[in-house]
PDB file of C-alpha atoms in Angstrom:
ATOM      1  CA  MET A  18     135.257   9.658  69.958  1.00  0.00           C
ATOM      2  CA  TYR A  19     136.651  13.074  70.694  1.00  0.00           C
ATOM      3  CA  ALA A  20     133.260  14.481  71.714  1.00  0.00           C
ATOM      4  CA  ARG A  21     132.741  11.817  74.379  1.00  0.00           C
ATOM      5  CA  ARG A  22     136.187  12.421  75.883  1.00  0.00           C
ATOM      6  CA  ARG A  23     135.550  16.165  75.860  1.00  0.00           C
ATOM      7  CA  HIS A  24     132.217  15.718  77.639  1.00  0.00           C
ATOM      8  CA  VAL A  25     133.802  13.523  80.301  1.00  0.00           C
ATOM      9  CA  TYR A  26     136.615  16.050  80.741  1.00  0.00           C
ATOM     10  CA  PHE A  27     134.214  18.953  81.280  1.00  0.00           C
ATOM     11  CA  LEU A  28     132.070  16.844  83.612  1.00  0.00           C
ATOM     12  CA  LEU A  29     135.108  16.000  85.744  1.00  0.00           C
ATOM     13  CA  MET A  30     136.370  19.583  85.773  1.00  0.00           C
ATOM     14  CA  GLY A  31     132.891  20.838  86.662  1.00  0.00           C
ATOM     15  CA  GLY A  32     132.812  18.366  89.542  1.00  0.00           C
ATOM     16  CA  CYS A  33     136.223  19.621  90.634  1.00  0.00           C
ATOM     17  CA  LEU A  34     135.042  23.219  90.685  1.00  0.00           C
ATOM     18  CA  PHE A  35     131.849  22.242  92.495  1.00  0.00           C
ATOM     19  CA  LEU A  36     133.803  20.393  95.197  1.00  0.00           C
ATOM     20  CA  PHE A  37     136.194  23.282  95.711  1.00  0.00           C
ATOM     21  CA  VAL A  38     133.526  25.992  95.857  1.00  0.00           C
ATOM     22  CA  ALA A  39     131.169  23.909  98.000  1.00  0.00           C
ATOM     23  CA  ALA A  40     133.982  23.037 100.389  1.00  0.00           C
ATOM     24  CA  TRP A  41     134.866  26.629 101.209  1.00  0.00           C
ATOM     25  CA  ALA A  42     131.464  28.264 100.769  1.00  0.00           C
ATOM     26  CA  VAL A  43     129.304  25.792 102.691  1.00  0.00           C
ATOM     27  CA  VAL A  44     131.048  22.781 104.209  1.00  0.00           C
ATOM     28  CA  ARG A  45     133.718  24.748 106.117  1.00  0.00           C
ATOM     29  CA  LEU A  46     130.967  26.262 108.258  1.00  0.00           C
ATOM     30  CA  TRP A  47     130.292  22.825 109.740  1.00  0.00           C
ATOM     31  CA  SER A  48     133.573  20.968 109.351  1.00  0.00           C
ATOM     32  CA  VAL A  49     136.933  22.325 108.271  1.00  0.00           C
ATOM     33  CA  PRO A  50     138.518  18.834 108.005  1.00  0.00           C
ATOM     34  CA  ALA A  51     135.714  17.759 105.658  1.00  0.00           C
ATOM     35  CA  ALA A  52     136.290  20.885 103.552  1.00  0.00           C
ATOM     36  CA  VAL A  53     140.018  20.119 103.381  1.00  0.00           C
ATOM     37  CA  GLY A  54     139.213  16.534 102.397  1.00  0.00           C
ATOM     38  CA  MET A  55     136.940  17.769  99.625  1.00  0.00           C
ATOM     39  CA  CYS A  56     139.750  20.003  98.359  1.00  0.00           C
ATOM     40  CA  VAL A  57     142.167  17.074  98.356  1.00  0.00           C
ATOM     41  CA  VAL A  58     139.713  15.083  96.242  1.00  0.00           C
ATOM     42  CA  ALA A  59     139.273  18.124  93.970  1.00  0.00           C
ATOM     43  CA  MET A  60     143.059  18.351  93.656  1.00  0.00           C
ATOM     44  CA  VAL A  61     143.273  14.802  92.254  1.00  0.00           C
ATOM     45  CA  ILE A  62     140.564  15.285  89.617  1.00  0.00           C
ATOM     46  CA  PRO A  63     142.389  17.597  87.092  1.00  0.00           C
ATOM     47  CA  PRO A  64     145.256  15.184  86.303  1.00  0.00           C
ATOM     48  CA  VAL A  65     142.764  12.341  85.902  1.00  0.00           C
ATOM     49  CA  ALA A  66     140.634  14.534  83.620  1.00  0.00           C
ATOM     50  CA  ALA A  67     143.689  15.409  81.518  1.00  0.00           C
ATOM     51  CA  VAL A  68     144.625  11.740  81.120  1.00  0.00           C
ATOM     52  CA  ILE A  69     141.076  10.885  80.065  1.00  0.00           C
ATOM     53  CA  ALA A  70     140.895  13.812  77.630  1.00  0.00           C
ATOM     54  CA  ASN A  71     144.218  12.891  75.970  1.00  0.00           C
ATOM     55  CA  ARG A  72     143.630   9.157  75.826  1.00  0.00           C
ATOM     56  CA  ARG A  73     143.465   7.608  72.368  1.00  0.00           C
ATOM     57  CA  GLY A  74     140.711   5.185  71.547  1.00  0.00           C
ATOM     58  CA  PRO A  75     140.916   2.195  69.226  1.00  0.00           C
ATOM     59  CA  GLU A  76     139.234   4.225  66.489  1.00  0.00           C
ATOM     60  CA  ASP A  77     141.969   6.904  66.660  1.00  0.00           C
ATOM     61  CA  ARG A  78     144.547   5.332  64.365  1.00  0.00           C
ATOM     62  CA  TRP A  79     146.838   8.327  63.915  1.00  0.00           C
ATOM     63  CA  TRP A  80     150.023   6.220  63.964  1.00  0.00           C
ATOM     64  CA  ASP A  81     148.796   4.060  61.046  1.00  0.00           C
ATOM     65  CA  ASP A  82     148.173   6.910  58.641  1.00  0.00           C
ATOM     66  CA  PRO A  83     150.239   6.596  55.462  1.00  0.00           C
ATOM     67  CA  SER A  84     153.094   9.048  55.204  1.00  0.00           C
ATOM     68  CA  GLY A  85     152.728   9.549  51.451  1.00  0.00           C
ATOM     69  CA  ASP A  86     156.079   7.958  50.631  1.00  0.00           C
ATOM     70  CA  PRO A  87     155.271   4.550  49.060  1.00  0.00           C
ATOM     71  CA  LYS A  88     158.673   3.067  49.885  1.00  0.00           C
ATOM     72  CA  SER A  89     158.455   4.134  53.530  1.00  0.00           C
ATOM     73  CA  ASP A  90     154.857   2.930  53.878  1.00  0.00           C
ATOM     74  CA  GLU A  91     155.786  -0.424  52.352  1.00  0.00           C
ATOM     75  CA  TRP A  92     158.716  -0.736  54.761  1.00  0.00           C
ATOM     76  CA  TRP A  93     156.581   0.060  57.825  1.00  0.00           C
ATOM     77  CA  ASP A  94     153.835  -2.318  56.692  1.00  0.00           C
ATOM     78  CA  GLU A  95     156.438  -5.050  56.355  1.00  0.00           C
ATOM     79  CA  LEU A  96     157.746  -4.356  59.849  1.00  0.00           C
ATOM     80  CA  ASP A  97     154.217  -4.366  61.281  1.00  0.00           C
ATOM     81  CA  GLY A  98     153.483  -7.673  59.553  1.00  0.00           C
ATOM     82  CA  ARG A  99     150.520  -6.306  57.655  1.00  0.00           C
ATOM     83  CA  ARG A 100     151.789  -7.226  54.197  1.00  0.00           C
ATOM     84  CA  ARG A 101     154.260  -9.717  52.915  1.00  0.00           C
ATOM     85  CA  PRO A 102     157.381  -8.221  51.359  1.00  0.00           C
ATOM     86  CA  HIS A 103     157.536  -8.319  47.565  1.00  0.00           C
ATOM     87  CA  GLN A 104     159.912 -11.002  46.412  1.00  0.00           C
TER      88      GLN A 104
END
């Protein structure tokens, strides 16, 4: 579900930008420590957003794709326990 991860990423990054801009455009007029706190929270959001955007879901089976080499695919299937070896 690439689209869902992308939407969550942009939502988090939009929240990050909102916190940063709001902290120094509005909140600093009333409380500088609160503005600094908002920036600290905004600083933590981008790494979290990157982890969420790059996370693989159970439907993303890129490591199970066949390589095209029948001997290699048979060997990996045997190692993964998906098929019994031919005897």
